[in-house]
Amino acid sequence: MKIIIEPFKIKSVEPLRFTRRPQRDKILKAAGYNLFNIHADDVLIDLLTDSGTAAMSARQWGGMIEGDESYAGSRSFHQLEENVKELTGFQHIIPTHQGRAAEKILFNIVGGEGQIIPNNTHFDTTRANIEVSGAEAIDLLPPEGADPRTTGNFKGNIDLKALEDLIRRHGRERIPLTMLTVTNNSNAGQPVSMENIRKTAEVSHRSGIPFFIDACRFAENAYFIKLREPGYQKTPVRDIAKEMFSYADGCTMSGKKDGLVNMGGFLALNDDDLAQQARNILVVTEGFPTYGGLAGHDLQAFALGLDEVLEEDYLKYRIRSVTYLGEHLTDLGVPIFQPPGGHAIYIDAGAFLPHIPAHEFPGQALACELYLGGGIRSCEIGSVMFGKTDSANGTFEPARLEMVRLAIPRRVYTKSHIDYVIECIGDVYQRRDEIRGMRIVHEPPVLRHFTAVFAPL
Ligand SMILES: Cc1ncc(COP(=O)(O)O)c(C=O)c1O
């Protein structure tokens, strides 16, 4: 059969609340034209993030009842530990409440003034945790990976030549570890090839530098390798994932993505001394090493999610449904970051609204329009999030790209929900010339996208 269907049937449903355009006009105005300020009940299709928004399976919900809430030595922790060890081969599994907590612990130990951490592209929380420690976070994405218009199988890859140069200049003394984020969230969810993972490990290890993976979307990345990298078509995706981890010395993980849970994370690594230091911090900041900020039932659901996420029928449906959205938008002429990524479609708002300059925030204007048009919540990833405005000097530095991200929660929406999204975006595209830019009325000193207040121009 050619049609790929959702590999599940629905046992429990959550109603959606429909709103009309005049209502949404009022809601958006009251929210200061910031979609983060809108009550989730007023959103019809929520594509703000794929993080922590997955639907758990009946098996996971059932498993939660069996979760062991013991403070020390919880059976659920040992189940998670066993599953992660089997998958990653790492010796020490340190549970945390989410991914950034694992990052905080890791960079607390290896970061610090003068240190440099290279990555294909650091996710914001990774960058923030590195910078808070006093170290420098460096992105090494080759130009062809960053271009939204070029096609390519592995546009998430790190620039190996640039990595070698960086290591040659600074060496082991200043580079405590190298990293790869799979898939590369901050570069439109583009995958990283096995060859790039293996070579990053080789280049790092040659200079005695440990290599870590930011593994949030490891299963989606593994499936892309199966689809696109020569030699892997017949390899079970679980074996591909294991091979990815086999090159690394450790990983940080947010279970809120490919753990198929609403909360959870871990730090996993081989170095005994580093693990001891990490557990010491964990006890003070997260909790005892066998729960690390999570309830026993969270640990249980996480252990099961890591197993389910590697089911090939699930991954086939997952990657195909995101691609389906991307292909249909492309057919309508909507400019998107090509090719479609693993967890999201990124609309190129700069190309969608060429009459709106970066300082009038085309991404924000488009995200608002998608809400007004069809109750769809998306996320601006452009000059609101990454641009810098200095009102004292009247200067403005735009972001590299003006994007609107449509992140697809796992196992939540059906094909007809996605068809609705396509229709709505198609409508907005038809009347794109009428869309006006935005101005910022008020902004906080940091992370302005969360709480800034806007007004249409
Ligand atoms: C690539 C990547 N790394 C780290 C994180 C942080 O994970 P968490 O939100 O669980 O703290 C995220 C979250 O979106 C992510 O996408």
PDB file of C-alpha atoms in Angstrom, residues 101-330:
ATOM      1  CA  ALA A 101      19.394  20.150  33.755  1.00  0.00           C
ATOM      2  CA  ALA A 102      21.748  17.543  32.273  1.00  0.00           C
ATOM      3  CA  GLU A 103      23.492  20.331  30.339  1.00  0.00           C
ATOM      4  CA  LYS A 104      23.783  22.483  33.437  1.00  0.00           C
ATOM      5  CA  ILE A 105      25.473  19.699  35.398  1.00  0.00           C
ATOM      6  CA  LEU A 106      27.832  18.798  32.549  1.00  0.00           C
ATOM      7  CA  PHE A 107      28.968  22.365  31.838  1.00  0.00           C
ATOM      8  CA  ASN A 108      29.213  23.186  35.494  1.00  0.00           C
ATOM      9  CA  ILE A 109      32.004  20.612  35.563  1.00  0.00           C
ATOM     10  CA  VAL A 110      33.726  20.943  32.183  1.00  0.00           C
ATOM     11  CA  GLY A 111      32.853  24.563  31.308  1.00  0.00           C
ATOM     12  CA  GLY A 112      34.306  27.697  32.864  1.00  0.00           C
ATOM     13  CA  GLU A 113      36.282  30.753  31.879  1.00  0.00           C
ATOM     14  CA  GLY A 114      38.511  30.193  28.810  1.00  0.00           C
ATOM     15  CA  GLN A 115      36.912  26.907  27.742  1.00  0.00           C
ATOM     16  CA  ILE A 116      35.436  26.403  24.262  1.00  0.00           C
ATOM     17  CA  ILE A 117      32.663  23.948  23.327  1.00  0.00           C
ATOM     18  CA  PRO A 118      32.122  23.364  19.576  1.00  0.00           C
ATOM     19  CA  ASN A 119      28.883  21.876  18.191  1.00  0.00           C
ATOM     20  CA  ASN A 120      27.178  21.651  14.780  1.00  0.00           C
ATOM     21  CA  THR A 121      24.667  24.154  16.229  1.00  0.00           C
ATOM     22  CA  HIS A 122      24.105  24.611  19.928  1.00  0.00           C
ATOM     23  CA  PHE A 123      20.492  24.619  21.036  1.00  0.00           C
ATOM     24  CA  ASP A 124      19.669  27.790  23.053  1.00  0.00           C
ATOM     25  CA  THR A 125      19.674  26.071  26.463  1.00  0.00           C
ATOM     26  CA  THR A 126      22.988  24.353  25.691  1.00  0.00           C
ATOM     27  CA  ARG A 127      24.517  27.641  24.617  1.00  0.00           C
ATOM     28  CA  ALA A 128      23.093  29.387  27.684  1.00  0.00           C
ATOM     29  CA  ASN A 129      24.453  26.748  30.082  1.00  0.00           C
ATOM     30  CA  ILE A 130      27.893  26.937  28.463  1.00  0.00           C
ATOM     31  CA  GLU A 131      27.947  30.732  28.545  1.00  0.00           C
ATOM     32  CA  VAL A 132      26.662  30.927  32.123  1.00  0.00           C
ATOM     33  CA  SER A 133      29.649  28.764  33.124  1.00  0.00           C
ATOM     34  CA  GLY A 134      31.965  31.361  31.528  1.00  0.00           C
ATOM     35  CA  ALA A 135      32.870  29.186  28.521  1.00  0.00           C
ATOM     36  CA  GLU A 136      32.340  29.945  24.849  1.00  0.00           C
ATOM     37  CA  ALA A 137      29.821  28.045  22.683  1.00  0.00           C
ATOM     38  CA  ILE A 138      30.861  27.797  19.033  1.00  0.00           C
ATOM     39  CA  ASP A 139      28.648  26.684  16.123  1.00  0.00           C
ATOM     40  CA  LEU A 140      30.462  25.059  13.211  1.00  0.00           C
ATOM     41  CA  LEU A 141      27.811  24.695  10.527  1.00  0.00           C
ATOM     42  CA  PRO A 142      29.097  24.737   6.917  1.00  0.00           C
ATOM     43  CA  PRO A 143      27.500  27.443   4.705  1.00  0.00           C
ATOM     44  CA  GLU A 144      25.673  24.870   2.525  1.00  0.00           C
ATOM     45  CA  GLY A 145      23.967  23.485   5.646  1.00  0.00           C
ATOM     46  CA  ALA A 146      22.695  26.889   6.675  1.00  0.00           C
ATOM     47  CA  ASP A 147      21.190  27.821   3.296  1.00  0.00           C
ATOM     48  CA  PRO A 148      17.388  27.231   3.399  1.00  0.00           C
ATOM     49  CA  ARG A 149      17.105  26.785  -0.366  1.00  0.00           C
ATOM     50  CA  THR A 150      19.691  24.102  -1.115  1.00  0.00           C
ATOM     51  CA  THR A 151      18.668  20.489  -0.811  1.00  0.00           C
ATOM     52  CA  GLY A 152      20.963  18.008   0.862  1.00  0.00           C
ATOM     53  CA  ASN A 153      20.639  14.771   2.792  1.00  0.00           C
ATOM     54  CA  PHE A 154      22.523  15.790   5.919  1.00  0.00           C
ATOM     55  CA  LYS A 155      22.365  19.552   6.308  1.00  0.00           C
ATOM     56  CA  GLY A 156      22.782  19.151  10.080  1.00  0.00           C
ATOM     57  CA  ASN A 157      26.426  18.019   9.733  1.00  0.00           C
ATOM     58  CA  ILE A 158      29.261  19.815  11.489  1.00  0.00           C
ATOM     59  CA  ASP A 159      32.012  21.394   9.358  1.00  0.00           C
ATOM     60  CA  LEU A 160      34.813  18.888  10.038  1.00  0.00           C
ATOM     61  CA  LYS A 161      37.523  21.069   8.558  1.00  0.00           C
ATOM     62  CA  ALA A 162      36.479  23.966  10.820  1.00  0.00           C
ATOM     63  CA  LEU A 163      36.459  21.592  13.799  1.00  0.00           C
ATOM     64  CA  GLU A 164      39.979  20.387  12.994  1.00  0.00           C
ATOM     65  CA  ASP A 165      41.180  23.993  12.691  1.00  0.00           C
ATOM     66  CA  LEU A 166      39.588  24.914  16.017  1.00  0.00           C
ATOM     67  CA  ILE A 167      41.212  21.930  17.751  1.00  0.00           C
ATOM     68  CA  ARG A 168      44.582  22.729  16.157  1.00  0.00           C
ATOM     69  CA  ARG A 169      44.368  26.301  17.467  1.00  0.00           C
ATOM     70  CA  HIS A 170      43.119  25.576  20.989  1.00  0.00           C
ATOM     71  CA  GLY A 171      43.808  21.889  21.757  1.00  0.00           C
ATOM     72  CA  ARG A 172      42.666  19.680  24.596  1.00  0.00           C
ATOM     73  CA  GLU A 173      43.516  22.336  27.209  1.00  0.00           C
ATOM     74  CA  ARG A 174      40.749  24.670  26.066  1.00  0.00           C
ATOM     75  CA  ILE A 175      38.291  22.224  24.485  1.00  0.00           C
ATOM     76  CA  PRO A 176      36.960  19.934  27.218  1.00  0.00           C
ATOM     77  CA  LEU A 177      34.570  18.199  24.808  1.00  0.00           C
ATOM     78  CA  THR A 178      33.086  18.387  21.328  1.00  0.00           C
ATOM     79  CA  MET A 179      29.373  17.989  20.660  1.00  0.00           C
ATOM     80  CA  LEU A 180      26.920  17.096  17.914  1.00  0.00           C
ATOM     81  CA  THR A 181      23.200  17.831  18.166  1.00  0.00           C
ATOM     82  CA  VAL A 182      21.129  15.138  16.438  1.00  0.00           C
ATOM     83  CA  THR A 183      18.963  16.107  14.696  1.00  0.00           C
ATOM     84  CA  ASN A 184      20.137  19.694  14.469  1.00  0.00           C
ATOM     85  CA  ASN A 185      17.140  21.527  15.983  1.00  0.00           C
ATOM     86  CA  SER A 186      18.535  25.023  15.539  1.00  0.00           C
ATOM     87  CA  ASN A 187      19.193  24.260  11.882  1.00  0.00           C
ATOM     88  CA  ALA A 188      15.624  23.290  10.970  1.00  0.00           C
ATOM     89  CA  GLY A 189      15.812  19.763  12.403  1.00  0.00           C
ATOM     90  CA  GLN A 190      18.241  18.618   9.708  1.00  0.00           C
ATOM     91  CA  PRO A 191      19.905  15.235  10.321  1.00  0.00           C
ATOM     92  CA  VAL A 192      23.567  14.410  10.863  1.00  0.00           C
ATOM     93  CA  SER A 193      25.107  11.521   8.892  1.00  0.00           C
ATOM     94  CA  MET A 194      26.772   8.513  10.501  1.00  0.00           C
ATOM     95  CA  GLU A 195      29.943   9.443   8.612  1.00  0.00           C
ATOM     96  CA  ASN A 196      29.902  12.909  10.175  1.00  0.00           C
ATOM     97  CA  ILE A 197      29.325  11.449  13.651  1.00  0.00           C
ATOM     98  CA  ARG A 198      32.161   8.931  13.202  1.00  0.00           C
ATOM     99  CA  LYS A 199      34.572  11.543  11.858  1.00  0.00           C
ATOM    100  CA  THR A 200      33.716  14.060  14.587  1.00  0.00           C
ATOM    101  CA  ALA A 201      34.597  11.347  17.100  1.00  0.00           C
ATOM    102  CA  GLU A 202      37.849  10.537  15.268  1.00  0.00           C
ATOM    103  CA  VAL A 203      38.944  14.171  15.014  1.00  0.00           C
ATOM    104  CA  SER A 204      38.148  14.733  18.714  1.00  0.00           C
ATOM    105  CA  HIS A 205      39.716  11.523  20.012  1.00  0.00           C
ATOM    106  CA  ARG A 206      42.908  12.081  17.990  1.00  0.00           C
ATOM    107  CA  SER A 207      43.524  15.079  20.263  1.00  0.00           C
ATOM    108  CA  GLY A 208      42.305  13.307  23.406  1.00  0.00           C
ATOM    109  CA  ILE A 209      39.037  15.292  23.473  1.00  0.00           C
ATOM    110  CA  PRO A 210      35.858  13.488  24.570  1.00  0.00           C
ATOM    111  CA  PHE A 211      32.899  13.605  22.183  1.00  0.00           C
ATOM    112  CA  PHE A 212      29.293  14.030  23.402  1.00  0.00           C
ATOM    113  CA  ILE A 213      25.961  13.825  21.593  1.00  0.00           C
ATOM    114  CA  ASP A 214      22.943  16.039  22.310  1.00  0.00           C
ATOM    115  CA  ALA A 215      20.627  13.101  21.732  1.00  0.00           C
ATOM    116  CA  CYS A 216      17.156  14.711  22.045  1.00  0.00           C
ATOM    117  CA  ARG A 217      16.060  13.468  18.615  1.00  0.00           C
ATOM    118  CA  PHE A 218      18.383  10.475  18.222  1.00  0.00           C
ATOM    119  CA  ALA A 219      15.676   8.169  16.827  1.00  0.00           C
ATOM    120  CA  GLU A 220      14.552  10.607  14.139  1.00  0.00           C
ATOM    121  CA  ASN A 221      18.206  11.101  13.180  1.00  0.00           C
ATOM    122  CA  ALA A 222      18.757   7.324  13.045  1.00  0.00           C
ATOM    123  CA  TYR A 223      15.755   6.938  10.750  1.00  0.00           C
ATOM    124  CA  PHE A 224      17.092   9.598   8.366  1.00  0.00           C
ATOM    125  CA  ILE A 225      20.384   7.653   8.236  1.00  0.00           C
ATOM    126  CA  LYS A 226      18.412   4.538   7.310  1.00  0.00           C
ATOM    127  CA  LEU A 227      16.592   6.426   4.546  1.00  0.00           C
ATOM    128  CA  ARG A 228      19.483   8.429   3.157  1.00  0.00           C
ATOM    129  CA  GLU A 229      22.944   7.106   3.974  1.00  0.00           C
ATOM    130  CA  PRO A 230      24.333   4.401   1.672  1.00  0.00           C
ATOM    131  CA  GLY A 231      24.747   1.044   3.394  1.00  0.00           C
ATOM    132  CA  TYR A 232      22.083   1.476   6.109  1.00  0.00           C
ATOM    133  CA  GLN A 233      18.851   0.678   4.247  1.00  0.00           C
ATOM    134  CA  LYS A 234      18.646  -2.851   5.634  1.00  0.00           C
ATOM    135  CA  THR A 235      19.993  -2.052   9.114  1.00  0.00           C
ATOM    136  CA  PRO A 236      17.394  -2.029  11.930  1.00  0.00           C
ATOM    137  CA  VAL A 237      17.008   1.537  13.190  1.00  0.00           C
ATOM    138  CA  ARG A 238      17.835   0.409  16.737  1.00  0.00           C
ATOM    139  CA  ASP A 239      21.231  -0.814  15.500  1.00  0.00           C
ATOM    140  CA  ILE A 240      21.776   2.489  13.694  1.00  0.00           C
ATOM    141  CA  ALA A 241      21.042   4.360  16.935  1.00  0.00           C
ATOM    142  CA  LYS A 242      23.429   2.080  18.826  1.00  0.00           C
ATOM    143  CA  GLU A 243      26.159   2.720  16.281  1.00  0.00           C
ATOM    144  CA  MET A 244      25.640   6.492  16.621  1.00  0.00           C
ATOM    145  CA  PHE A 245      26.150   6.267  20.392  1.00  0.00           C
ATOM    146  CA  SER A 246      29.069   3.824  20.051  1.00  0.00           C
ATOM    147  CA  TYR A 247      31.326   6.632  18.759  1.00  0.00           C
ATOM    148  CA  ALA A 248      30.550   8.949  21.694  1.00  0.00           C
ATOM    149  CA  ASP A 249      31.802   9.238  25.264  1.00  0.00           C
ATOM    150  CA  GLY A 250      28.520  10.522  26.610  1.00  0.00           C
ATOM    151  CA  CYS A 251      25.281  12.313  25.835  1.00  0.00           C
ATOM    152  CA  THR A 252      22.740  14.763  27.168  1.00  0.00           C
ATOM    153  CA  MET A 253      19.114  13.873  26.574  1.00  0.00           C
ATOM    154  CA  SER A 254      15.723  15.520  26.850  1.00  0.00           C
ATOM    155  CA  GLY A 255      13.112  12.774  27.053  1.00  0.00           C
ATOM    156  CA  LYS A 256      10.521  15.370  26.059  1.00  0.00           C
ATOM    157  CA  LYS A 257      11.400  14.708  22.438  1.00  0.00           C
ATOM    158  CA  ASP A 258      12.404  11.170  21.451  1.00  0.00           C
ATOM    159  CA  GLY A 259      11.758   9.828  24.951  1.00  0.00           C
ATOM    160  CA  LEU A 260       8.024  10.199  24.119  1.00  0.00           C
ATOM    161  CA  VAL A 261       7.338  11.607  27.587  1.00  0.00           C
ATOM    162  CA  ASN A 262       6.069  14.926  28.868  1.00  0.00           C
ATOM    163  CA  MET A 263       8.960  15.357  31.313  1.00  0.00           C
ATOM    164  CA  GLY A 264      12.382  13.771  31.793  1.00  0.00           C
ATOM    165  CA  GLY A 265      16.016  13.789  30.761  1.00  0.00           C
ATOM    166  CA  PHE A 266      19.412  12.310  31.561  1.00  0.00           C
ATOM    167  CA  LEU A 267      23.144  12.716  31.343  1.00  0.00           C
ATOM    168  CA  ALA A 268      24.922   9.512  30.328  1.00  0.00           C
ATOM    169  CA  LEU A 269      28.673   9.002  30.158  1.00  0.00           C
ATOM    170  CA  ASN A 270      31.576   6.617  30.583  1.00  0.00           C
ATOM    171  CA  ASP A 271      34.109   8.594  32.623  1.00  0.00           C
ATOM    172  CA  ASP A 272      33.924   7.429  36.276  1.00  0.00           C
ATOM    173  CA  ASP A 273      35.374  10.597  37.733  1.00  0.00           C
ATOM    174  CA  LEU A 274      33.106  12.891  35.713  1.00  0.00           C
ATOM    175  CA  ALA A 275      30.097  10.748  36.684  1.00  0.00           C
ATOM    176  CA  GLN A 276      30.990  11.058  40.376  1.00  0.00           C
ATOM    177  CA  GLN A 277      31.232  14.840  40.099  1.00  0.00           C
ATOM    178  CA  ALA A 278      27.934  14.935  38.179  1.00  0.00           C
ATOM    179  CA  ARG A 279      26.147  12.873  40.836  1.00  0.00           C
ATOM    180  CA  ASN A 280      27.467  15.187  43.549  1.00  0.00           C
ATOM    181  CA  ILE A 281      25.877  18.159  41.784  1.00  0.00           C
ATOM    182  CA  LEU A 282      22.744  16.149  41.036  1.00  0.00           C
ATOM    183  CA  VAL A 283      22.088  15.433  44.699  1.00  0.00           C
ATOM    184  CA  VAL A 284      22.177  19.146  45.490  1.00  0.00           C
ATOM    185  CA  THR A 285      20.238  20.422  42.485  1.00  0.00           C
ATOM    186  CA  GLU A 286      17.950  17.676  41.152  1.00  0.00           C
ATOM    187  CA  GLY A 287      17.667  14.834  43.650  1.00  0.00           C
ATOM    188  CA  PHE A 288      19.037  11.453  44.651  1.00  0.00           C
ATOM    189  CA  PRO A 289      20.866   9.633  41.803  1.00  0.00           C
ATOM    190  CA  THR A 290      18.047   7.108  41.348  1.00  0.00           C
ATOM    191  CA  TYR A 291      15.353   9.680  40.637  1.00  0.00           C
ATOM    192  CA  GLY A 292      17.072  12.949  39.705  1.00  0.00           C
ATOM    193  CA  GLY A 293      14.086  15.294  39.788  1.00  0.00           C
ATOM    194  CA  LEU A 294      11.596  12.783  38.388  1.00  0.00           C
ATOM    195  CA  ALA A 295       8.767  10.790  39.932  1.00  0.00           C
ATOM    196  CA  GLY A 296       9.003   7.000  39.705  1.00  0.00           C
ATOM    197  CA  HIS A 297       6.103   6.988  37.235  1.00  0.00           C
ATOM    198  CA  ASP A 298       7.965   9.482  35.003  1.00  0.00           C
ATOM    199  CA  LEU A 299      11.012   7.198  34.970  1.00  0.00           C
ATOM    200  CA  GLN A 300       8.813   4.229  34.081  1.00  0.00           C
ATOM    201  CA  ALA A 301       7.091   6.036  31.185  1.00  0.00           C
ATOM    202  CA  PHE A 302      10.481   7.265  29.936  1.00  0.00           C
ATOM    203  CA  ALA A 303      11.947   3.733  29.932  1.00  0.00           C
ATOM    204  CA  LEU A 304       9.019   2.537  27.804  1.00  0.00           C
ATOM    205  CA  GLY A 305       9.073   5.616  25.527  1.00  0.00           C
ATOM    206  CA  LEU A 306      12.706   5.014  24.595  1.00  0.00           C
ATOM    207  CA  ASP A 307      11.702   1.573  23.449  1.00  0.00           C
ATOM    208  CA  GLU A 308       8.609   2.667  21.475  1.00  0.00           C
ATOM    209  CA  VAL A 309      10.365   5.530  19.703  1.00  0.00           C
ATOM    210  CA  LEU A 310      12.559   3.026  17.853  1.00  0.00           C
ATOM    211  CA  GLU A 311       9.610   1.153  16.335  1.00  0.00           C
ATOM    212  CA  GLU A 312      10.125   1.506  12.598  1.00  0.00           C
ATOM    213  CA  ASP A 313       6.424   1.890  11.758  1.00  0.00           C
ATOM    214  CA  TYR A 314       6.294   4.805  14.170  1.00  0.00           C
ATOM    215  CA  LEU A 315       9.392   6.476  12.699  1.00  0.00           C
ATOM    216  CA  LYS A 316       8.194   5.928   9.147  1.00  0.00           C
ATOM    217  CA  TYR A 317       4.892   7.661   9.989  1.00  0.00           C
ATOM    218  CA  ARG A 318       6.640  10.388  11.998  1.00  0.00           C
ATOM    219  CA  ILE A 319       9.153  11.431   9.348  1.00  0.00           C
ATOM    220  CA  ARG A 320       6.650  10.980   6.511  1.00  0.00           C
ATOM    221  CA  SER A 321       3.997  13.146   8.173  1.00  0.00           C
ATOM    222  CA  VAL A 322       6.416  16.052   8.690  1.00  0.00           C
ATOM    223  CA  THR A 323       7.622  15.645   5.082  1.00  0.00           C
ATOM    224  CA  TYR A 324       3.980  15.585   3.892  1.00  0.00           C
ATOM    225  CA  LEU A 325       3.390  19.002   5.430  1.00  0.00           C
ATOM    226  CA  GLY A 326       6.609  20.336   3.880  1.00  0.00           C
ATOM    227  CA  GLU A 327       5.856  18.950   0.420  1.00  0.00           C
ATOM    228  CA  HIS A 328       2.322  20.353   0.317  1.00  0.00           C
ATOM    229  CA  LEU A 329       3.468  23.789   1.438  1.00  0.00           C
ATOM    230  CA  THR A 330       6.193  23.706  -1.217  1.00  0.00           C
TER     231      THR A 330
END
